[in-house]
Amino acid sequence: MWVEFGGEGPPILLLHGLMGRASTWWPVADWLTPYGRVVGIDARSHGRNPHRGGQWRTPDFVGDIAEVLAELGPSVLIGHSMGGLHAVVTAAEHPDLVRAVVAEDMAVDLRGRTADGWRALFDAWPTPFPSLRHVRDFFGVLGPYFSECVREGERGYELLSEIDDLFEIASEWGTQDYWDSVDKVRCPLLSIEAGHTIMPPGQQAEIARRAGGRHIVVEGAGHVVHVDAPQVYRGAVEAFLSDVLHR
């Protein structure tokens, strides 16, 4: 499922995180369009993607991205969390289709971690939510983001993605690393780390170092940096794109 955000010129493909969807990128796409044609996709088991279930692994998502890039042409990939991992692996496996990567608060090595903590958190959410206002109030600054990730049902607003599917997708990350992909990245890379990251300490700096890229830490920001610190995020990405795309 594609979302055309607008703009003309070099393609920029936006990749959301676990439980997200393409439309969560609208606030970012608004200022990205002067840099090129901005497109987003819903990953498998997310948004309106027809591929449901949780048996998908990173190569499945990367294959989907490569199919989109084959139509778009060489593109800049901007990914958050899960989308950042997919962007890095796509750049490694399909170097001719990726011009540059922005990876926001992500990891390539979560071996040994389980999703049990996330399951406890999600189980504590008061779903279904009675209204969209309740969604926005519950999530605070992330309210607009999560409002894009629910749908109205008979009992209220529920998550678009099935929780069990998300945990199945995430289970791969606790058993396999993707450092070999990092070592194969040859395009420009910008790693944006949250000051309050939930990722392993030092890993995002190491990703940038091994890929020959840049790394910044956005102090005070949580996992969704582009929501928590939008101006800092925008400044970093615009400077990077201005250099990469010469615009």
PDB file of C-alpha atoms in Angstrom:
ATOM      1  CA  MET A   1       0.000   0.000   0.000  1.00  0.00           C
ATOM      2  CA  TRP A   2       1.579   3.241  -1.192  1.00  0.00           C
ATOM      3  CA  VAL A   3       0.901   6.698   0.175  1.00  0.00           C
ATOM      4  CA  GLU A   4       1.878   9.543  -2.153  1.00  0.00           C
ATOM      5  CA  PHE A   5       2.773  12.525   0.008  1.00  0.00           C
ATOM      6  CA  GLY A   6       3.632  14.821  -2.896  1.00  0.00           C
ATOM      7  CA  GLY A   7       6.708  16.506  -4.287  1.00  0.00           C
ATOM      8  CA  GLU A   8       8.717  16.010  -7.454  1.00  0.00           C
ATOM      9  CA  GLY A   9      12.234  14.900  -8.160  1.00  0.00           C
ATOM     10  CA  PRO A  10      14.394  12.229  -6.513  1.00  0.00           C
ATOM     11  CA  PRO A  11      12.280   9.648  -4.653  1.00  0.00           C
ATOM     12  CA  ILE A  12      12.261   9.573  -0.847  1.00  0.00           C
ATOM     13  CA  LEU A  13      10.715   6.439   0.669  1.00  0.00           C
ATOM     14  CA  LEU A  14       9.444   6.535   4.272  1.00  0.00           C
ATOM     15  CA  LEU A  15       9.466   3.335   6.344  1.00  0.00           C
ATOM     16  CA  HIS A  16       7.514   3.212   9.611  1.00  0.00           C
ATOM     17  CA  GLY A  17       8.245   1.315  12.799  1.00  0.00           C
ATOM     18  CA  LEU A  18       6.535  -1.669  14.394  1.00  0.00           C
ATOM     19  CA  MET A  19       2.820  -0.966  14.934  1.00  0.00           C
ATOM     20  CA  GLY A  20       2.979   2.165  12.751  1.00  0.00           C
ATOM     21  CA  ARG A  21       1.819   2.859   9.212  1.00  0.00           C
ATOM     22  CA  ALA A  22       2.789   5.130   6.332  1.00  0.00           C
ATOM     23  CA  SER A  23       0.333   7.877   7.268  1.00  0.00           C
ATOM     24  CA  THR A  24       2.113   8.523  10.577  1.00  0.00           C
ATOM     25  CA  TRP A  25       4.769  10.281   8.473  1.00  0.00           C
ATOM     26  CA  TRP A  26       2.505  13.157   7.314  1.00  0.00           C
ATOM     27  CA  PRO A  27       4.063  15.806   9.617  1.00  0.00           C
ATOM     28  CA  VAL A  28       7.523  14.913   8.285  1.00  0.00           C
ATOM     29  CA  ALA A  29       6.389  14.599   4.666  1.00  0.00           C
ATOM     30  CA  ASP A  30       5.037  18.161   4.777  1.00  0.00           C
ATOM     31  CA  TRP A  31       8.571  19.566   4.898  1.00  0.00           C
ATOM     32  CA  LEU A  32      10.247  16.789   2.895  1.00  0.00           C
ATOM     33  CA  THR A  33       8.397  17.436  -0.382  1.00  0.00           C
ATOM     34  CA  PRO A  34      10.717  20.281  -1.509  1.00  0.00           C
ATOM     35  CA  TYR A  35      13.496  17.681  -1.624  1.00  0.00           C
ATOM     36  CA  GLY A  36      11.765  15.192  -3.915  1.00  0.00           C
ATOM     37  CA  ARG A  37       8.856  12.843  -4.475  1.00  0.00           C
ATOM     38  CA  VAL A  38       7.893  11.540  -1.034  1.00  0.00           C
ATOM     39  CA  VAL A  39       6.268   8.107  -0.785  1.00  0.00           C
ATOM     40  CA  GLY A  40       5.403   5.869   2.167  1.00  0.00           C
ATOM     41  CA  ILE A  41       4.415   2.218   2.365  1.00  0.00           C
ATOM     42  CA  ASP A  42       2.529   0.110   4.888  1.00  0.00           C
ATOM     43  CA  ALA A  43       4.659  -2.863   5.902  1.00  0.00           C
ATOM     44  CA  ARG A  44       3.213  -6.357   6.052  1.00  0.00           C
ATOM     45  CA  SER A  45       0.697  -6.795   8.907  1.00  0.00           C
ATOM     46  CA  HIS A  46       0.439  -2.987   9.204  1.00  0.00           C
ATOM     47  CA  GLY A  47      -1.972  -0.367   7.933  1.00  0.00           C
ATOM     48  CA  ARG A  48      -3.733  -1.425   4.744  1.00  0.00           C
ATOM     49  CA  ASN A  49      -1.130  -3.917   3.583  1.00  0.00           C
ATOM     50  CA  PRO A  50      -3.044  -7.020   2.400  1.00  0.00           C
ATOM     51  CA  HIS A  51      -0.324  -9.378   3.693  1.00  0.00           C
ATOM     52  CA  ARG A  52      -1.469 -10.198   7.218  1.00  0.00           C
ATOM     53  CA  GLY A  53      -0.140 -12.551   9.865  1.00  0.00           C
ATOM     54  CA  GLY A  54       3.070 -12.437  11.854  1.00  0.00           C
ATOM     55  CA  GLN A  55       5.282 -14.981  10.154  1.00  0.00           C
ATOM     56  CA  TRP A  56       7.171 -12.302   8.217  1.00  0.00           C
ATOM     57  CA  ARG A  57      10.906 -11.838   8.637  1.00  0.00           C
ATOM     58  CA  THR A  58      13.277  -9.029   7.641  1.00  0.00           C
ATOM     59  CA  PRO A  59      13.991 -10.482   4.158  1.00  0.00           C
ATOM     60  CA  ASP A  60      10.241 -10.390   3.416  1.00  0.00           C
ATOM     61  CA  PHE A  61      10.001  -6.687   4.243  1.00  0.00           C
ATOM     62  CA  VAL A  62      13.207  -5.919   2.344  1.00  0.00           C
ATOM     63  CA  GLY A  63      11.876  -7.766  -0.705  1.00  0.00           C
ATOM     64  CA  ASP A  64       8.747  -5.617  -0.649  1.00  0.00           C
ATOM     65  CA  ILE A  65      10.825  -2.439  -0.403  1.00  0.00           C
ATOM     66  CA  ALA A  66      13.010  -3.547  -3.294  1.00  0.00           C
ATOM     67  CA  GLU A  67       9.909  -4.071  -5.466  1.00  0.00           C
ATOM     68  CA  VAL A  68       8.773  -0.525  -4.714  1.00  0.00           C
ATOM     69  CA  LEU A  69      12.234   0.870  -5.435  1.00  0.00           C
ATOM     70  CA  ALA A  70      12.331  -0.971  -8.753  1.00  0.00           C
ATOM     71  CA  GLU A  71       9.407   1.237  -9.785  1.00  0.00           C
ATOM     72  CA  LEU A  72      10.505   4.440  -8.054  1.00  0.00           C
ATOM     73  CA  GLY A  73      14.150   4.277  -9.014  1.00  0.00           C
ATOM     74  CA  PRO A  74      17.139   4.892  -6.715  1.00  0.00           C
ATOM     75  CA  SER A  75      15.770   6.501  -3.565  1.00  0.00           C
ATOM     76  CA  VAL A  76      16.609   7.936  -0.183  1.00  0.00           C
ATOM     77  CA  LEU A  77      15.253   5.660   2.553  1.00  0.00           C
ATOM     78  CA  ILE A  78      14.103   7.235   5.809  1.00  0.00           C
ATOM     79  CA  GLY A  79      13.177   4.673   8.445  1.00  0.00           C
ATOM     80  CA  HIS A  80      12.153   4.705  12.082  1.00  0.00           C
ATOM     81  CA  SER A  81      12.951   1.778  14.397  1.00  0.00           C
ATOM     82  CA  MET A  82      11.888  -1.354  12.457  1.00  0.00           C
ATOM     83  CA  GLY A  83      11.856   0.780   9.313  1.00  0.00           C
ATOM     84  CA  GLY A  84      15.420   1.867  10.038  1.00  0.00           C
ATOM     85  CA  LEU A  85      16.533  -1.765  10.195  1.00  0.00           C
ATOM     86  CA  HIS A  86      14.770  -2.480   6.921  1.00  0.00           C
ATOM     87  CA  ALA A  87      16.392   0.574   5.328  1.00  0.00           C
ATOM     88  CA  VAL A  88      19.890  -0.529   6.325  1.00  0.00           C
ATOM     89  CA  VAL A  89      19.396  -4.091   5.097  1.00  0.00           C
ATOM     90  CA  THR A  90      17.863  -2.862   1.832  1.00  0.00           C
ATOM     91  CA  ALA A  91      20.852  -0.576   1.264  1.00  0.00           C
ATOM     92  CA  ALA A  92      23.159  -3.540   1.828  1.00  0.00           C
ATOM     93  CA  GLU A  93      21.277  -5.977  -0.409  1.00  0.00           C
ATOM     94  CA  HIS A  94      20.222  -3.552  -3.162  1.00  0.00           C
ATOM     95  CA  PRO A  95      22.928  -0.860  -3.319  1.00  0.00           C
ATOM     96  CA  ASP A  96      21.920   0.223  -6.814  1.00  0.00           C
ATOM     97  CA  LEU A  97      18.452   1.176  -5.557  1.00  0.00           C
ATOM     98  CA  VAL A  98      19.397   3.185  -2.447  1.00  0.00           C
ATOM     99  CA  ARG A  99      20.983   6.634  -2.601  1.00  0.00           C
ATOM    100  CA  ALA A 100      21.137   7.293   1.136  1.00  0.00           C
ATOM    101  CA  VAL A 101      19.678   6.139   4.475  1.00  0.00           C
ATOM    102  CA  VAL A 102      18.325   7.966   7.516  1.00  0.00           C
ATOM    103  CA  ALA A 103      17.941   5.489  10.390  1.00  0.00           C
ATOM    104  CA  GLU A 104      16.066   6.787  13.442  1.00  0.00           C
ATOM    105  CA  ASP A 105      16.486   5.109  16.846  1.00  0.00           C
ATOM    106  CA  MET A 106      17.003   1.558  15.621  1.00  0.00           C
ATOM    107  CA  ALA A 107      19.206  -1.448  16.190  1.00  0.00           C
ATOM    108  CA  VAL A 108      20.671  -4.274  14.156  1.00  0.00           C
ATOM    109  CA  ASP A 109      21.493  -6.506  17.137  1.00  0.00           C
ATOM    110  CA  LEU A 110      18.884  -7.243  19.803  1.00  0.00           C
ATOM    111  CA  ARG A 111      19.942 -10.826  20.407  1.00  0.00           C
ATOM    112  CA  GLY A 112      18.829 -12.135  23.756  1.00  0.00           C
ATOM    113  CA  ARG A 113      16.002  -9.657  24.157  1.00  0.00           C
ATOM    114  CA  THR A 114      12.413 -10.835  24.339  1.00  0.00           C
ATOM    115  CA  ALA A 115       9.169  -9.010  23.643  1.00  0.00           C
ATOM    116  CA  ASP A 116       7.635  -9.908  27.010  1.00  0.00           C
ATOM    117  CA  GLY A 117       8.036  -6.382  28.360  1.00  0.00           C
ATOM    118  CA  TRP A 118       6.244  -4.927  25.357  1.00  0.00           C
ATOM    119  CA  ARG A 119       3.430  -7.453  25.707  1.00  0.00           C
ATOM    120  CA  ALA A 120       2.884  -6.391  29.323  1.00  0.00           C
ATOM    121  CA  LEU A 121       2.808  -2.746  28.230  1.00  0.00           C
ATOM    122  CA  PHE A 122       0.322  -3.334  25.422  1.00  0.00           C
ATOM    123  CA  ASP A 123      -1.870  -5.496  27.667  1.00  0.00           C
ATOM    124  CA  ALA A 124      -2.141  -2.529  30.044  1.00  0.00           C
ATOM    125  CA  TRP A 125      -3.521  -0.218  27.343  1.00  0.00           C
ATOM    126  CA  PRO A 126      -7.252   0.478  27.807  1.00  0.00           C
ATOM    127  CA  THR A 127      -8.272  -0.936  24.430  1.00  0.00           C
ATOM    128  CA  PRO A 128     -10.588  -0.530  22.745  1.00  0.00           C
ATOM    129  CA  PHE A 129     -10.485   3.223  23.230  1.00  0.00           C
ATOM    130  CA  PRO A 130     -13.924   4.876  23.423  1.00  0.00           C
ATOM    131  CA  SER A 131     -12.955   7.692  21.011  1.00  0.00           C
ATOM    132  CA  LEU A 132     -10.058   9.248  19.158  1.00  0.00           C
ATOM    133  CA  ARG A 133      -9.887  11.888  21.881  1.00  0.00           C
ATOM    134  CA  HIS A 134      -9.205   9.118  24.382  1.00  0.00           C
ATOM    135  CA  VAL A 135      -6.408   7.832  22.140  1.00  0.00           C
ATOM    136  CA  ARG A 136      -4.806  11.285  21.956  1.00  0.00           C
ATOM    137  CA  ASP A 137      -5.199  11.913  25.695  1.00  0.00           C
ATOM    138  CA  PHE A 138      -3.755   8.525  26.662  1.00  0.00           C
ATOM    139  CA  PHE A 139      -0.618   8.852  24.514  1.00  0.00           C
ATOM    140  CA  GLY A 140       0.030  12.554  25.106  1.00  0.00           C
ATOM    141  CA  VAL A 141       2.606  13.967  22.694  1.00  0.00           C
ATOM    142  CA  LEU A 142       2.395  10.730  20.683  1.00  0.00           C
ATOM    143  CA  GLY A 143      -1.401  10.957  20.521  1.00  0.00           C
ATOM    144  CA  PRO A 144      -1.565  12.158  16.893  1.00  0.00           C
ATOM    145  CA  TYR A 145       0.855   9.374  15.895  1.00  0.00           C
ATOM    146  CA  PHE A 146      -1.179   6.613  17.519  1.00  0.00           C
ATOM    147  CA  SER A 147      -4.435   8.075  16.233  1.00  0.00           C
ATOM    148  CA  GLU A 148      -3.223   6.981  12.791  1.00  0.00           C
ATOM    149  CA  CYS A 149      -2.696   3.418  14.050  1.00  0.00           C
ATOM    150  CA  VAL A 150      -6.263   2.626  15.167  1.00  0.00           C
ATOM    151  CA  ARG A 151      -9.541   1.873  13.440  1.00  0.00           C
ATOM    152  CA  GLU A 152     -13.112   2.198  14.618  1.00  0.00           C
ATOM    153  CA  GLY A 153     -14.910  -1.057  15.416  1.00  0.00           C
ATOM    154  CA  GLU A 154     -18.146  -1.990  17.079  1.00  0.00           C
ATOM    155  CA  ARG A 155     -16.634  -1.617  20.557  1.00  0.00           C
ATOM    156  CA  GLY A 156     -14.520   1.474  19.905  1.00  0.00           C
ATOM    157  CA  TYR A 157     -11.070   2.198  18.472  1.00  0.00           C
ATOM    158  CA  GLU A 158      -8.687  -0.748  18.224  1.00  0.00           C
ATOM    159  CA  LEU A 159      -5.157  -1.142  16.872  1.00  0.00           C
ATOM    160  CA  LEU A 160      -4.917  -1.742  13.125  1.00  0.00           C
ATOM    161  CA  SER A 161      -2.298  -4.437  13.680  1.00  0.00           C
ATOM    162  CA  GLU A 162      -2.854  -7.620  15.638  1.00  0.00           C
ATOM    163  CA  ILE A 163      -0.665  -7.644  18.749  1.00  0.00           C
ATOM    164  CA  ASP A 164       0.211 -11.321  18.319  1.00  0.00           C
ATOM    165  CA  ASP A 165       1.378 -10.602  14.768  1.00  0.00           C
ATOM    166  CA  LEU A 166       3.631  -7.796  15.981  1.00  0.00           C
ATOM    167  CA  PHE A 167       5.235  -9.995  18.624  1.00  0.00           C
ATOM    168  CA  GLU A 168       5.857 -12.712  16.058  1.00  0.00           C
ATOM    169  CA  ILE A 169       7.564 -10.206  13.751  1.00  0.00           C
ATOM    170  CA  ALA A 170       9.668  -8.857  16.628  1.00  0.00           C
ATOM    171  CA  SER A 171      10.669 -12.337  17.801  1.00  0.00           C
ATOM    172  CA  GLU A 172      13.230 -12.549  14.978  1.00  0.00           C
ATOM    173  CA  TRP A 173      15.173  -9.622  16.388  1.00  0.00           C
ATOM    174  CA  GLY A 174      16.031 -11.482  19.583  1.00  0.00           C
ATOM    175  CA  THR A 175      17.687 -14.304  17.680  1.00  0.00           C
ATOM    176  CA  GLN A 176      19.537 -12.715  14.756  1.00  0.00           C
ATOM    177  CA  ASP A 177      21.788  -9.716  14.169  1.00  0.00           C
ATOM    178  CA  TYR A 178      22.386  -7.728  10.981  1.00  0.00           C
ATOM    179  CA  TRP A 179      25.908  -6.410  11.468  1.00  0.00           C
ATOM    180  CA  ASP A 180      26.893  -8.048   8.198  1.00  0.00           C
ATOM    181  CA  SER A 181      24.398  -5.776   6.451  1.00  0.00           C
ATOM    182  CA  VAL A 182      25.857  -2.692   8.145  1.00  0.00           C
ATOM    183  CA  ASP A 183      29.293  -3.638   6.859  1.00  0.00           C
ATOM    184  CA  LYS A 184      27.954  -3.791   3.277  1.00  0.00           C
ATOM    185  CA  VAL A 185      26.344  -0.328   3.271  1.00  0.00           C
ATOM    186  CA  ARG A 186      28.147   1.972   0.845  1.00  0.00           C
ATOM    187  CA  CYS A 187      25.741   4.896   0.552  1.00  0.00           C
ATOM    188  CA  PRO A 188      25.622   7.953   2.857  1.00  0.00           C
ATOM    189  CA  LEU A 189      23.972   7.137   6.193  1.00  0.00           C
ATOM    190  CA  LEU A 190      22.660   9.307   9.014  1.00  0.00           C
ATOM    191  CA  SER A 191      21.954   7.650  12.361  1.00  0.00           C
ATOM    192  CA  ILE A 192      19.615   9.656  14.636  1.00  0.00           C
ATOM    193  CA  GLU A 193      19.578   8.348  18.195  1.00  0.00           C
ATOM    194  CA  ALA A 194      17.083   9.330  20.873  1.00  0.00           C
ATOM    195  CA  GLY A 195      18.581  10.699  24.071  1.00  0.00           C
ATOM    196  CA  HIS A 196      16.252   8.314  25.890  1.00  0.00           C
ATOM    197  CA  THR A 197      16.790   5.484  23.454  1.00  0.00           C
ATOM    198  CA  ILE A 198      15.385   2.022  24.071  1.00  0.00           C
ATOM    199  CA  MET A 199      18.139   0.509  21.945  1.00  0.00           C
ATOM    200  CA  PRO A 200      21.423  -1.019  23.219  1.00  0.00           C
ATOM    201  CA  PRO A 201      23.927   1.634  24.383  1.00  0.00           C
ATOM    202  CA  GLY A 202      26.510   2.626  21.812  1.00  0.00           C
ATOM    203  CA  GLN A 203      25.074   0.537  18.996  1.00  0.00           C
ATOM    204  CA  GLN A 204      23.796   3.373  16.826  1.00  0.00           C
ATOM    205  CA  ALA A 205      27.142   5.147  16.949  1.00  0.00           C
ATOM    206  CA  GLU A 206      28.807   1.879  15.949  1.00  0.00           C
ATOM    207  CA  ILE A 207      26.389   1.444  13.040  1.00  0.00           C
ATOM    208  CA  ALA A 208      27.348   4.869  11.723  1.00  0.00           C
ATOM    209  CA  ARG A 209      31.059   4.218  12.246  1.00  0.00           C
ATOM    210  CA  ARG A 210      31.039   0.877  10.430  1.00  0.00           C
ATOM    211  CA  ALA A 211      28.926   2.263   7.572  1.00  0.00           C
ATOM    212  CA  GLY A 212      31.074   5.376   7.256  1.00  0.00           C
ATOM    213  CA  GLY A 213      28.111   7.558   8.165  1.00  0.00           C
ATOM    214  CA  ARG A 214      27.104  10.257  10.631  1.00  0.00           C
ATOM    215  CA  HIS A 215      25.628   9.858  14.095  1.00  0.00           C
ATOM    216  CA  ILE A 216      23.783  12.334  16.281  1.00  0.00           C
ATOM    217  CA  VAL A 217      22.067  12.033  19.659  1.00  0.00           C
ATOM    218  CA  VAL A 218      18.939  14.125  20.239  1.00  0.00           C
ATOM    219  CA  GLU A 219      19.000  14.860  23.943  1.00  0.00           C
ATOM    220  CA  GLY A 220      15.677  14.632  25.758  1.00  0.00           C
ATOM    221  CA  ALA A 221      13.917  12.819  22.923  1.00  0.00           C
ATOM    222  CA  GLY A 222      12.187   9.477  23.279  1.00  0.00           C
ATOM    223  CA  HIS A 223      12.023   6.634  20.790  1.00  0.00           C
ATOM    224  CA  VAL A 224       9.972   8.551  18.186  1.00  0.00           C
ATOM    225  CA  VAL A 225      12.460  11.377  17.738  1.00  0.00           C
ATOM    226  CA  HIS A 226      10.615  12.999  14.831  1.00  0.00           C
ATOM    227  CA  VAL A 227       7.638  13.529  17.165  1.00  0.00           C
ATOM    228  CA  ASP A 228       9.440  14.322  20.424  1.00  0.00           C
ATOM    229  CA  ALA A 229      11.970  16.749  18.902  1.00  0.00           C
ATOM    230  CA  PRO A 230      10.591  17.629  15.454  1.00  0.00           C
ATOM    231  CA  GLN A 231      12.709  20.718  14.852  1.00  0.00           C
ATOM    232  CA  VAL A 232      15.987  19.049  15.779  1.00  0.00           C
ATOM    233  CA  TYR A 233      15.086  16.024  13.672  1.00  0.00           C
ATOM    234  CA  ARG A 234      14.106  18.226  10.749  1.00  0.00           C
ATOM    235  CA  GLY A 235      17.297  20.242  10.914  1.00  0.00           C
ATOM    236  CA  ALA A 236      19.454  17.104  10.915  1.00  0.00           C
ATOM    237  CA  VAL A 237      17.590  15.453   8.039  1.00  0.00           C
ATOM    238  CA  GLU A 238      17.430  18.620   5.910  1.00  0.00           C
ATOM    239  CA  ALA A 239      21.165  19.192   6.294  1.00  0.00           C
ATOM    240  CA  PHE A 240      21.816  15.577   5.320  1.00  0.00           C
ATOM    241  CA  LEU A 241      19.504  15.686   2.306  1.00  0.00           C
ATOM    242  CA  SER A 242      20.903  19.018   1.136  1.00  0.00           C
ATOM    243  CA  ASP A 243      24.309  17.401   1.028  1.00  0.00           C
ATOM    244  CA  VAL A 244      23.201  14.080  -0.497  1.00  0.00           C
ATOM    245  CA  LEU A 245      20.773  15.509  -3.080  1.00  0.00           C
ATOM    246  CA  HIS A 246      22.594  18.818  -3.676  1.00  0.00           C
ATOM    247  CA  ARG A 247      19.335  20.747  -3.172  1.00  0.00           C
TER     248      ARG A 247
END
